[in-house]
Tab-separated table of C-alpha atoms in Angstrom:
chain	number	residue	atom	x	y	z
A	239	UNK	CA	5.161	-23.249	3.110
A	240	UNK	CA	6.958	-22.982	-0.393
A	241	UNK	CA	10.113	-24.226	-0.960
A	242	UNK	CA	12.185	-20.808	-1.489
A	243	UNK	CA	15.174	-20.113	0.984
A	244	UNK	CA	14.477	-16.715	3.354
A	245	UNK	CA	18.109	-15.051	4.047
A	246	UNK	CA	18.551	-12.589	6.533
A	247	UNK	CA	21.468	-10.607	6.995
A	248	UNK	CA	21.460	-9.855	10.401
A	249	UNK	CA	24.260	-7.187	11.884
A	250	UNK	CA	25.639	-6.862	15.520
A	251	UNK	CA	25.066	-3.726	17.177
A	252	UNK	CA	28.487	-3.613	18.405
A	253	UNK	CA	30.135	-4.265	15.233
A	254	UNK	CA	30.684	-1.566	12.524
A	255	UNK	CA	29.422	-3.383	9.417
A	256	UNK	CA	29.931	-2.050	6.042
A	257	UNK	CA	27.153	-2.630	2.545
A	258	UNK	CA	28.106	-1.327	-0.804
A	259	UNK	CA	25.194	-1.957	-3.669
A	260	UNK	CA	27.270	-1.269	-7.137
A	261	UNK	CA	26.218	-0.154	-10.338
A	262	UNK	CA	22.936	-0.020	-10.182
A	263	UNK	CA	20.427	3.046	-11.656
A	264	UNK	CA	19.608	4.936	-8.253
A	265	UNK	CA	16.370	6.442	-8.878
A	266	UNK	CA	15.780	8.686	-5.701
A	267	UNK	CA	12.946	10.715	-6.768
A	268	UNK	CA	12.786	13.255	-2.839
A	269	UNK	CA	16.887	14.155	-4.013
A	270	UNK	CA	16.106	14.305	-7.798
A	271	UNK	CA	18.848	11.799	-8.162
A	272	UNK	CA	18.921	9.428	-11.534
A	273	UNK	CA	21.782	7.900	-12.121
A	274	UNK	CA	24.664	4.832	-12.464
A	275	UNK	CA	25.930	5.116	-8.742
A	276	UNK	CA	26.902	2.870	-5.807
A	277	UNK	CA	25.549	2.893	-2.458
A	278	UNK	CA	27.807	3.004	1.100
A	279	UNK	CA	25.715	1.341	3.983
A	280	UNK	CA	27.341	1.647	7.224
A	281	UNK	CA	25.851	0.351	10.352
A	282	UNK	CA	22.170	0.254	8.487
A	283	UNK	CA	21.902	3.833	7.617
A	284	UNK	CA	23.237	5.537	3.985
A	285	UNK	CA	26.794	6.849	4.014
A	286	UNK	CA	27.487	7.884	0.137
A	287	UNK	CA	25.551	7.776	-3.012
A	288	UNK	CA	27.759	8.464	-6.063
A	289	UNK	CA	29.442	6.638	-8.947
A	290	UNK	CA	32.334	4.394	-7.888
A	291	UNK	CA	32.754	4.379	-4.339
A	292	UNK	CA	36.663	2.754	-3.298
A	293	UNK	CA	35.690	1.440	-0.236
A	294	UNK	CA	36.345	-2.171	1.533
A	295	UNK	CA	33.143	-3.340	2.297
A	296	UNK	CA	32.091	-6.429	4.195
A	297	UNK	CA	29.452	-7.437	1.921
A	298	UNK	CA	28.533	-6.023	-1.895
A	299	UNK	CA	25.581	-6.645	-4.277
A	300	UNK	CA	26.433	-5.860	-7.857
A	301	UNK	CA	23.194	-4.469	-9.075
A	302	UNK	CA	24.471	-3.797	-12.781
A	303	UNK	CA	21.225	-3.351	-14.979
A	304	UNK	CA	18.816	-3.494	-11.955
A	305	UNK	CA	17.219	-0.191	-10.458
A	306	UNK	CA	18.113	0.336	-6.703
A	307	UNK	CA	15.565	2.780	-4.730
A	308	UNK	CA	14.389	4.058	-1.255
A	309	UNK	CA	12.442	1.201	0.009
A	310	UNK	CA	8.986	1.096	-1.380
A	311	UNK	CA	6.495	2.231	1.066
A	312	UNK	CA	2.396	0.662	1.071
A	313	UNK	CA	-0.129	3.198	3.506
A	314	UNK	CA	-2.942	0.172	2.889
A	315	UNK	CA	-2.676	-3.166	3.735
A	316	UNK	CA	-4.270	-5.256	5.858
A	317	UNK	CA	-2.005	-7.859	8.178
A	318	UNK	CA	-5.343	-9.108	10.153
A	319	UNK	CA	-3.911	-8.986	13.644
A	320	UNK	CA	-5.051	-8.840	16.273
A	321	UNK	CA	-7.532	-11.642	15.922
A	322	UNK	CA	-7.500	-12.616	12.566
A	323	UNK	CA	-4.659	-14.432	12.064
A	324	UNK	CA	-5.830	-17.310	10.195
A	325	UNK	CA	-6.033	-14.762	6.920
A	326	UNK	CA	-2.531	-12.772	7.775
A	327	UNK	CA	-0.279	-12.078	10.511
A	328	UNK	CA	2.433	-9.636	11.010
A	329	UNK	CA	4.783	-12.902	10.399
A	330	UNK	CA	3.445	-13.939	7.212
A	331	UNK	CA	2.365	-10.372	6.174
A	332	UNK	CA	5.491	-8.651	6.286
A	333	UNK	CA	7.753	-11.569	4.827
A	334	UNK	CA	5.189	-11.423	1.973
A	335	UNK	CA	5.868	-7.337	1.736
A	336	UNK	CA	9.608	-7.952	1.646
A	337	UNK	CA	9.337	-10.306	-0.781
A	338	UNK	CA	7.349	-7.937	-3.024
A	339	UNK	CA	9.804	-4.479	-2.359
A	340	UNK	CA	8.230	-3.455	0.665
A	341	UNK	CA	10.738	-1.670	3.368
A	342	UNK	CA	7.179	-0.320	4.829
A	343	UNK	CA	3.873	-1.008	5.100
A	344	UNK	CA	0.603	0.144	7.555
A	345	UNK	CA	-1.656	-1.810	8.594
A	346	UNK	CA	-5.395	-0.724	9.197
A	347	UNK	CA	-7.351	-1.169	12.015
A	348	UNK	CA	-10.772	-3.337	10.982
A	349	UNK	CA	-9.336	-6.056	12.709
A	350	UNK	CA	-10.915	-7.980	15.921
A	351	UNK	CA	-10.463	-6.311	18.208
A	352	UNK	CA	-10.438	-2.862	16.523
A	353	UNK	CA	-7.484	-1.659	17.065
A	354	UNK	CA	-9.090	1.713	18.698
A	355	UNK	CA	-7.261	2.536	21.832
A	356	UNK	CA	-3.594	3.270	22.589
A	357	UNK	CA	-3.225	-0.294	24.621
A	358	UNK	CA	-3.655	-2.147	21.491
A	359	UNK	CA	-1.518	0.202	19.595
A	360	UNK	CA	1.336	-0.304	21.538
A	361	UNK	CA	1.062	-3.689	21.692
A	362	UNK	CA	0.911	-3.901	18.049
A	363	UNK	CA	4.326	-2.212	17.689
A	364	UNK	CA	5.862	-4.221	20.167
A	365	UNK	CA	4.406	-7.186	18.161
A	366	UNK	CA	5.746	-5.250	14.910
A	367	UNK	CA	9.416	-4.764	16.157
A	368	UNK	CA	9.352	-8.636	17.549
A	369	UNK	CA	8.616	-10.389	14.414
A	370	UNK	CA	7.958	-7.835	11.620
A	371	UNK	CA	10.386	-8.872	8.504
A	372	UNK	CA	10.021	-4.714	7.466
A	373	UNK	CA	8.859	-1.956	9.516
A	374	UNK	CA	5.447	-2.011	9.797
A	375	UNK	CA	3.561	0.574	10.977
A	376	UNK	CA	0.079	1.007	13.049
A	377	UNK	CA	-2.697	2.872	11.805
A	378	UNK	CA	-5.482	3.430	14.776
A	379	UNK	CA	-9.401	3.548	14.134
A	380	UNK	CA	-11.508	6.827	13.849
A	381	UNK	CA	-14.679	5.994	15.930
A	382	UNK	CA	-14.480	3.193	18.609
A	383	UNK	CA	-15.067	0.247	17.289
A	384	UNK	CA	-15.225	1.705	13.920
A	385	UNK	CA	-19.028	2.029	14.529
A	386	UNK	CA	-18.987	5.954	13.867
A	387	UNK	CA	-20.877	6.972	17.052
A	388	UNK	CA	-18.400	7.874	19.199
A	389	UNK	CA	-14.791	9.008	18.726
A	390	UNK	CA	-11.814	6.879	19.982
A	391	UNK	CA	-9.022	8.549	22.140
A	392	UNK	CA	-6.712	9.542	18.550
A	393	UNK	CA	-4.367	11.412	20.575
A	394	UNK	CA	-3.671	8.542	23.438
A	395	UNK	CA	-3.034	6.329	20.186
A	396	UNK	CA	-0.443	9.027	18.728
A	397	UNK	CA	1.214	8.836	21.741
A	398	UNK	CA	1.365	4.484	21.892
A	399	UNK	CA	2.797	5.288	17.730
A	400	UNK	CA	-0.215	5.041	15.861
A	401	UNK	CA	0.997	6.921	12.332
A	402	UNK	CA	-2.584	7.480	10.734
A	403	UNK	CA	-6.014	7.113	11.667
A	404	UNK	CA	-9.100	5.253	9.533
A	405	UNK	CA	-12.481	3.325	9.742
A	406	UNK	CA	-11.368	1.923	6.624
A	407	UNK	CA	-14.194	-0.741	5.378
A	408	UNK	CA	-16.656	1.562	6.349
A	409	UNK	CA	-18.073	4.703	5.556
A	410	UNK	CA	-18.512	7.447	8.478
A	411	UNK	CA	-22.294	8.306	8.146
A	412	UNK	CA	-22.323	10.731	10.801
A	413	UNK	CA	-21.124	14.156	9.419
A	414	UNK	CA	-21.207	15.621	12.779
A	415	UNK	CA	-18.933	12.806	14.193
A	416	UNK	CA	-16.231	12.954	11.210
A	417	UNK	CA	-15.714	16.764	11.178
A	418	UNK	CA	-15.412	16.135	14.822
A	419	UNK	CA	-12.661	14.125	14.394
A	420	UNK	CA	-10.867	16.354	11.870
A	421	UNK	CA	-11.367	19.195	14.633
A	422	UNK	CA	-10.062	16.751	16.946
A	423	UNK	CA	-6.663	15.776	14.618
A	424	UNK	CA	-6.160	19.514	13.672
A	425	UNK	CA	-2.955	20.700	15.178
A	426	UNK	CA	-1.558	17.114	15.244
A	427	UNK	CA	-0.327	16.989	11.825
A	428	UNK	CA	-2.257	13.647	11.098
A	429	UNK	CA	-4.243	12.299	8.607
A	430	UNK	CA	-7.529	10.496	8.372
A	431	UNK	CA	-7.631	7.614	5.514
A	432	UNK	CA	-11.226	7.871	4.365
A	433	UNK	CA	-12.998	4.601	2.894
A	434	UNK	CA	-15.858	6.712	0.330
A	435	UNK	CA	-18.751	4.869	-0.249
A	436	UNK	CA	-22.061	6.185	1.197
A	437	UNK	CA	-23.724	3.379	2.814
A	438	UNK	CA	-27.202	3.589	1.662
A	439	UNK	CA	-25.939	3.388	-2.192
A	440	UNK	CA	-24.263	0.429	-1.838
A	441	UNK	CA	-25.880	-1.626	0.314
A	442	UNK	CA	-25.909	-5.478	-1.037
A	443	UNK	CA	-23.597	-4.790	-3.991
A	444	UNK	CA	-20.916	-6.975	-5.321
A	445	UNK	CA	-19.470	-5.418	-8.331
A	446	UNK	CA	-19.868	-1.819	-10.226
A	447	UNK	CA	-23.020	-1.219	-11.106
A	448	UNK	CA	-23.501	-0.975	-14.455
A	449	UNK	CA	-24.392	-3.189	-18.008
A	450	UNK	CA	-21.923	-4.871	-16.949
A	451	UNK	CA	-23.472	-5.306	-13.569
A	452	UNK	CA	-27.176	-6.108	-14.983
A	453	UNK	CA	-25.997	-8.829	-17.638
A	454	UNK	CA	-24.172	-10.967	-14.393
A	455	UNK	CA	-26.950	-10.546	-12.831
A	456	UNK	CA	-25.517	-8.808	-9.631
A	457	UNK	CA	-26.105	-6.129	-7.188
A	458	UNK	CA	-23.826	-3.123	-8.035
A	459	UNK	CA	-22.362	-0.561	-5.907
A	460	UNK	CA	-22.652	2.792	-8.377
A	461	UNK	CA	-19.929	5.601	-8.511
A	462	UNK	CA	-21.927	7.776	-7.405
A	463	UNK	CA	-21.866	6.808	-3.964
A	464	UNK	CA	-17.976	6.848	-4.390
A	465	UNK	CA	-18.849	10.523	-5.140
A	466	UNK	CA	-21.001	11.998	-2.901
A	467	UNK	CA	-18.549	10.654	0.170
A	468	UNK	CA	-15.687	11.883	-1.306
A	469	UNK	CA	-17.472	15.185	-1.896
A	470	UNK	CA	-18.602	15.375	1.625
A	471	UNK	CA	-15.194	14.512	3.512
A	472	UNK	CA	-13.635	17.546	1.079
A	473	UNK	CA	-15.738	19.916	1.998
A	474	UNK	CA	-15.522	18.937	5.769
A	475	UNK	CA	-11.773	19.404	5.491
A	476	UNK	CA	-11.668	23.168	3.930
A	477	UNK	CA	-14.476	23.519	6.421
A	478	UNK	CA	-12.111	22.125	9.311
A	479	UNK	CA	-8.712	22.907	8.284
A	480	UNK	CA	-8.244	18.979	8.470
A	481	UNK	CA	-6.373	16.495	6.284
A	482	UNK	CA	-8.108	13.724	4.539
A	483	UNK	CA	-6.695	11.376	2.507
A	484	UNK	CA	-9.172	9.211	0.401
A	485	UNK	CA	-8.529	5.419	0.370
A	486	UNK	CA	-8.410	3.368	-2.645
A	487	UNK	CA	-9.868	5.912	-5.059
A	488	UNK	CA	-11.801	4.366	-8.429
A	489	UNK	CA	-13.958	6.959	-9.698
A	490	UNK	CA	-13.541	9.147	-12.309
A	491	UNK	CA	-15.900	12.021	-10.576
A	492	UNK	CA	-13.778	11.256	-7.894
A	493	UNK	CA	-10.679	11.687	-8.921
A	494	UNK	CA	-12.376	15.606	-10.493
A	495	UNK	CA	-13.520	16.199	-7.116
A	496	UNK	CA	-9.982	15.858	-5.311
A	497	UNK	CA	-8.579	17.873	-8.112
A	498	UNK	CA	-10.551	20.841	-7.586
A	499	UNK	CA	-10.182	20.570	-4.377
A	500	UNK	CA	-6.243	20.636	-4.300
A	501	UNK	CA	-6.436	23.483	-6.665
A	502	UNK	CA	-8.634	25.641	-4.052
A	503	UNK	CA	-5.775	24.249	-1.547
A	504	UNK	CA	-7.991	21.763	0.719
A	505	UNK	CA	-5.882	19.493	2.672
A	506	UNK	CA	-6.846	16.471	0.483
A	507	UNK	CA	-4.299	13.625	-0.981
A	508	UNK	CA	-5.491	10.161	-2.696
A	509	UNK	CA	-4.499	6.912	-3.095
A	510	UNK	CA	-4.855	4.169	-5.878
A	511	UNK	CA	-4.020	0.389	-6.257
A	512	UNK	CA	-2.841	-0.897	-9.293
A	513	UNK	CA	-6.463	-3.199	-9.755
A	514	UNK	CA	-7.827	0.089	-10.310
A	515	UNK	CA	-5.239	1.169	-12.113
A	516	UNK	CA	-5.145	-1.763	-14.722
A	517	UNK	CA	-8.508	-3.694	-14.525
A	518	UNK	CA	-11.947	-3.203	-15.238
A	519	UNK	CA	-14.903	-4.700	-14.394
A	520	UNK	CA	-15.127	-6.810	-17.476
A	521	UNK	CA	-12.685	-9.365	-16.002
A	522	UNK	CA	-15.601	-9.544	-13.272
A	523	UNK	CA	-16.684	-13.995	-13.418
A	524	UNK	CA	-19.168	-14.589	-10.748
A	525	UNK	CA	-16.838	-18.288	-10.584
A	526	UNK	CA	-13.827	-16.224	-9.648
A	527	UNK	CA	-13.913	-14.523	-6.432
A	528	UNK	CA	-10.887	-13.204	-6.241
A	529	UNK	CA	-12.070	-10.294	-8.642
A	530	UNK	CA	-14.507	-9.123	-5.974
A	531	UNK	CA	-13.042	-6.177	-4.113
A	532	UNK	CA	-14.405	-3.002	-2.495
A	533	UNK	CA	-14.319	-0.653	-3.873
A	534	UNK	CA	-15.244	-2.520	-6.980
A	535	UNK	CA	-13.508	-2.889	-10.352
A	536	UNK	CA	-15.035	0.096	-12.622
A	537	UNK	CA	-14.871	0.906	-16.095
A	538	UNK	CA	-12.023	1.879	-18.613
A	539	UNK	CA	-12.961	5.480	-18.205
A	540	UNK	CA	-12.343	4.746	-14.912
A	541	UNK	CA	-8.817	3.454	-15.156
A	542	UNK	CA	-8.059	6.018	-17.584
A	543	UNK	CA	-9.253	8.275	-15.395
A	544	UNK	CA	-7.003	6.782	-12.310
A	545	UNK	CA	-4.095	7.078	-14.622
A	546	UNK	CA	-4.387	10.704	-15.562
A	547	UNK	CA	-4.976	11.471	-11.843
A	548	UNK	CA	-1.849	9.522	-10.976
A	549	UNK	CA	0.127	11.666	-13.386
A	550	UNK	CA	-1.072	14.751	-13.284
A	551	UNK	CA	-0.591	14.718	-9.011
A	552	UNK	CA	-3.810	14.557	-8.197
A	553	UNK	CA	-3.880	11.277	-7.053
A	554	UNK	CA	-0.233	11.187	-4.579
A	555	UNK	CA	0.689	7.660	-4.509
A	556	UNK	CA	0.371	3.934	-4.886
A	557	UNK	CA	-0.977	1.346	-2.607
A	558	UNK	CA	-1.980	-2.351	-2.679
A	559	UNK	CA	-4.975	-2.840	-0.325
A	560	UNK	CA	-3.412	-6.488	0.222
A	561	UNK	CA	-6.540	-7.919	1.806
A	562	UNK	CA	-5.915	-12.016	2.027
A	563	UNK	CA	-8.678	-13.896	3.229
A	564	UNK	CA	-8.721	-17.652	4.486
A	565	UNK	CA	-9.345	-20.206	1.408
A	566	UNK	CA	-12.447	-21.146	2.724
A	567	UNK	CA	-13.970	-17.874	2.961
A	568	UNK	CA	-13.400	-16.911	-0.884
A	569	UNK	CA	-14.246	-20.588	-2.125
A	570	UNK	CA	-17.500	-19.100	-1.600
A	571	UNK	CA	-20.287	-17.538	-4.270
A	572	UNK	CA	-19.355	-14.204	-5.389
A	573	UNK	CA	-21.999	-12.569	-3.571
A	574	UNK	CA	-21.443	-13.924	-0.436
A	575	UNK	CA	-17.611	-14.050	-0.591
A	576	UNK	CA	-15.820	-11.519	1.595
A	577	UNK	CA	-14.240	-8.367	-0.381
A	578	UNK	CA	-9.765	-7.903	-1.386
A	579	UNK	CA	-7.077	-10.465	-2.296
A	580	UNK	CA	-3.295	-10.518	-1.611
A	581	UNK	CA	-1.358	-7.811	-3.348
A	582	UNK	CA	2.233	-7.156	-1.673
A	583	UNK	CA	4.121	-9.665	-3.886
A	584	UNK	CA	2.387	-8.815	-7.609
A	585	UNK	CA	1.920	-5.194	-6.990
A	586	UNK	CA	5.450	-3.829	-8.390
A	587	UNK	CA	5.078	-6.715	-11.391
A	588	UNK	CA	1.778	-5.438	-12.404
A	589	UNK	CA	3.041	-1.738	-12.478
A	590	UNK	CA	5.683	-2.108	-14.765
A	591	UNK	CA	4.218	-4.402	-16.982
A	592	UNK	CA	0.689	-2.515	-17.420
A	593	UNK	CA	2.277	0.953	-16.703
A	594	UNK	CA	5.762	1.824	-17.441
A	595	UNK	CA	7.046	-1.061	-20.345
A	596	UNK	CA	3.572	-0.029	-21.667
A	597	UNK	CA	5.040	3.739	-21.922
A	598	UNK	CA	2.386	5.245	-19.708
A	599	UNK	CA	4.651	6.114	-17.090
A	600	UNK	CA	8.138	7.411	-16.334
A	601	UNK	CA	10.303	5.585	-13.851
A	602	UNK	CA	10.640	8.518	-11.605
A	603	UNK	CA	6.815	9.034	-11.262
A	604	UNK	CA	5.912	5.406	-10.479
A	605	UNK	CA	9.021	4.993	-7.764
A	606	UNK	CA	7.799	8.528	-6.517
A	607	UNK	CA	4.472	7.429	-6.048
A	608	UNK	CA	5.711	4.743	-3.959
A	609	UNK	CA	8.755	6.354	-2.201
A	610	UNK	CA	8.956	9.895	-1.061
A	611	UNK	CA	5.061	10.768	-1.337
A	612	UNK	CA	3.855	8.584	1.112
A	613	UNK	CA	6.872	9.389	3.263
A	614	UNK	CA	5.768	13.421	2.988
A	615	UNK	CA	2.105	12.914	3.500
A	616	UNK	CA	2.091	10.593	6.479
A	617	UNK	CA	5.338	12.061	7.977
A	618	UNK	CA	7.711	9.252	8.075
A	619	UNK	CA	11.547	8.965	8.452
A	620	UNK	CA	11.785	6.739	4.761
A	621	UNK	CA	11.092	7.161	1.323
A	622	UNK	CA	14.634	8.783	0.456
A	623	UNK	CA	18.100	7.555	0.218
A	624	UNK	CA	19.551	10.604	2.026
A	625	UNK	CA	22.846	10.423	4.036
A	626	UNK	CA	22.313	8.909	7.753
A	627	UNK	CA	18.815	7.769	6.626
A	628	UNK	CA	17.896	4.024	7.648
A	629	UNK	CA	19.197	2.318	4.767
A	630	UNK	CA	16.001	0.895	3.471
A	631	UNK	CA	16.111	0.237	-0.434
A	632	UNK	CA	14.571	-1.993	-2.936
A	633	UNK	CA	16.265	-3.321	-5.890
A	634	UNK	CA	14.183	-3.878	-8.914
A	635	UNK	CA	14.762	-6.276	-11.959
A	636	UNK	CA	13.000	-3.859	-14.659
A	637	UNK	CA	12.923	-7.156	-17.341
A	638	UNK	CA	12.802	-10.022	-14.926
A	639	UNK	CA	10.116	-12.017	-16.673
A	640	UNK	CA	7.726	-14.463	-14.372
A	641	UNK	CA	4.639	-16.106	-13.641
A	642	UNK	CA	2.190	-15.055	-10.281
A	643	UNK	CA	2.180	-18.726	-8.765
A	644	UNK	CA	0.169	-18.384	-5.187
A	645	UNK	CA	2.360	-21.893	-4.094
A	646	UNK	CA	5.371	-19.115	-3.808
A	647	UNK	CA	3.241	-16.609	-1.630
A	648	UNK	CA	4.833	-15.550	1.327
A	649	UNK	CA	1.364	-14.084	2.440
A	650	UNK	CA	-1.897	-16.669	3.531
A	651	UNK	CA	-3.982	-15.335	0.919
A	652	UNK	CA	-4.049	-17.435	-1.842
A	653	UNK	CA	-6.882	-15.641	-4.393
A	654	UNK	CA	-5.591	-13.371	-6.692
A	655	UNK	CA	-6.686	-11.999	-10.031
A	656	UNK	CA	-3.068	-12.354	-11.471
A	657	UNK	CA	-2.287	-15.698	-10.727
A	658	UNK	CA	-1.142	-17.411	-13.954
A	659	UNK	CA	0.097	-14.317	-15.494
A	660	UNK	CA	3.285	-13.651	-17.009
A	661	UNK	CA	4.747	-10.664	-15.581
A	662	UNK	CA	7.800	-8.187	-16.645
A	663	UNK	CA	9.358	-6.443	-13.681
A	664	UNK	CA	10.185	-7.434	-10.391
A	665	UNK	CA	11.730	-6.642	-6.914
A	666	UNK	CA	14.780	-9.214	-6.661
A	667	UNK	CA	16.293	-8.062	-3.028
A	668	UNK	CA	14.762	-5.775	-0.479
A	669	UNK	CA	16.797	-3.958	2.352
A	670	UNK	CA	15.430	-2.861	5.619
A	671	UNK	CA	17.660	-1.260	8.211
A	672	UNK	CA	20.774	-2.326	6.210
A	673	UNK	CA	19.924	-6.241	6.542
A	674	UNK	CA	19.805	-7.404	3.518
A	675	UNK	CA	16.978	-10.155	2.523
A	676	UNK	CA	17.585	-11.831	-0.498
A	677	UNK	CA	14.924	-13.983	-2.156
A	678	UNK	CA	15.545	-16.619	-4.609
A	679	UNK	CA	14.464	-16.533	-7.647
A	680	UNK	CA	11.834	-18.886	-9.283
């Protein structure tokens, strides 16, 4: 346990309790709103957004040079319960999502047991509203079990809350069984997350394969498999009518694929993580696990290739993948070491300082990407600062300079590639529901 103080503002239901946030740059990309305003929180949900609000408030943060937007959204993380808890629970997990800018997160289901049948679901959002720090939200599994033989009841699990559905960590071989499901999910409105890597292609790798790849000495896991699964799930939505939405995307082919797709109007969105955004797999070291994820860490024209699909809107939004793991079980060798590290708590300090003090993106785009896209795509009430909207908002220190320091994780996973850096940019106070948690700064 580090030594920072957690405060929670807590309101009574039968008290009218009044927020204002001053002076801070409100960048609320769904209302096309950029500018010096204040914001009017009245029993947790927005009441005004506008430049100098005269109002007696119970509580105000001056947020003069800081950026203040909608709560900051992640579709992909991984919070290991049920049945995992000794790498993440919905505790530690959403404390450590707060603590990075997070009003919202989902969880996916490759946990133990899956989560692939409406009982679990709605016992996961009872556990979510008892000691979730943010609003965390279920996603269910695909195929029972997430074996890809046979489907689970989706619909049941829409009705428990499930808000997406995904046999993320594996690949659906079964072609007959996936455009199944999208039959299945067609006039429900939801999406499937799609983890692209055909199985036979990668079987045994560690890292991309590659020169890089051959002079380590490792087992690689080409693009190409990336590729062809991407390829497939595409065509099996405009076959279907279905959505698909394709999970951590790395590959450059990739990234051409979904964009041809959109442009023939296919039912496809995508998803990146700043790793793949910002690293390559040069900073692979077989003596440093924590740079062994899945999918792997490609090449620059790979990155490159992430960034032009962020900007151009062919890739929709930003996501971390947190995937923590037990100490034990990445103080491991790299090839036998289990895949992800933490990411909730360095995601929005390795975004600004690789991305937008670099100049390679706008404010609006990056917030967007992490705001009101995932809102629109998975259907959620968030992602906006709209009147009578939960007030959930994130307030951002743009030149906040620090160090990544896993002793001040709020999350159990304690192997990450960024630990020692120096980063510029960081979420200083996160609001969910108009309760205000305030970390302090170190």
């Amino acid at each position: 346990m580090n030594n920072q103080t957690w405060q929670i503002r807590r309101m009574e239901s039968n008290i009218s309790e009044v927020f204002l946030i001053r002076n801070g740059r409100v960048i609320d990309p769904a209302n096309n709103f950029d500018d010096v305003a204040d914001i009017l929180i009245v029993d947790g949900k927005i009441a005004a957004v506008k430049p100098e609000i005269s109002f007696s408030a119970d509580y105000e943060y001056d947020a003069t040079g800081k950026i203040v937007t909608p709560g900051l959204i992640d579709m992909h993380v991984h919070l290991r319960e049920p049945g995992q808890e000794a790498k993440e629970d919905f505790l530690s997990g959403s404390k450590a999502a707060a603590a990075g800018g997070f009003t919202t997160v989902a969880t996916m289901p490759n946990t133990s047991p899956v989560v692939d049948n409406a009982a679990l679901v709605r016992a996961m959002v009872k556990r979510a509203e008892e000691v979730g720090i943010v609003n965390v939200k279920i996603i269910g599994a695909v195929t029972k079990n997430q074996q890809g033989q046979e489907l689970a009841e989706m619909r049941d699990m829409i009705t428990a809350g499930a808000v997406a559905f995904s046999d993320d960590g594996h690949f659906d071989d079964n072609a007959k069984i996936f455009m199944n499901a999208l039959d299945y999910l067609h006039d429900t409105g939801k999406v499937i997350i799609c983890h692209e890597e055909e199985t036979s292609l990668v079987k045994g790798g560690v890292m991309n394969e590659g020169e890089r790849s051959a002079i380590l000495g490792l087992k690689g896991r080409p693009t190409v498999a990336e590729d062809i699964a991407v390829a497939r799930d595409v065509l099996l939505a405009e076959y279907t009518g279905g959505r698909v939405h394709i999970a951590h995307i790395s590959s450059a082919r990739a990234v051409d694929i979904v964009r041809y797709a959109k442009k023939r109007g296919v039912k496809v969105t995508a998803e990146v993580t700043p790793q793949h955004l910002t690293m390559t797999e040069d900073l692979v070291n077989p003596a440093d696990t924590s740079t062994k994820i899945n999918p792997p860490l490609r090449t620059q024209k790979d990155c490159d290739a992430m960034l032009e699909g962020l900007l151009d809107g062919t890739i929709d939004m930003i996501v971390t993948d947190h995937s923590p793991h037990a100490p034990e079980e990445k103080d491991r060798e790299y090839i036998y070491a289990p895949s992800g590290f933490p990411g909730l708590e360095t995601s929005v300090g390795i975004l600004f300082t690789e991305l937008y003090h670099k100049g390679k993106i706008d404010l609006k785009t990056l917030i967007s990407k992490m705001t009101a896209a995932p809102a629109q795509i998975f259907g959620l009430n968030a992602g906006n600062l709209s009147i009578d909207m939960p007030a959930d908002i994130t307030i951002i220190d743009p030149e906040l300079t620090w160090t990544v320091d896993a002793k001040n994780f709020y999350t159990k996973g304690s192997h990450s590639p960024f630990i020692g850096r120096e980063l510029k940019g960081r979420a200083v106070a996160t609001i969910v529901r108009g309760n205000l948690m305030k970390l302090n700064q170190w």
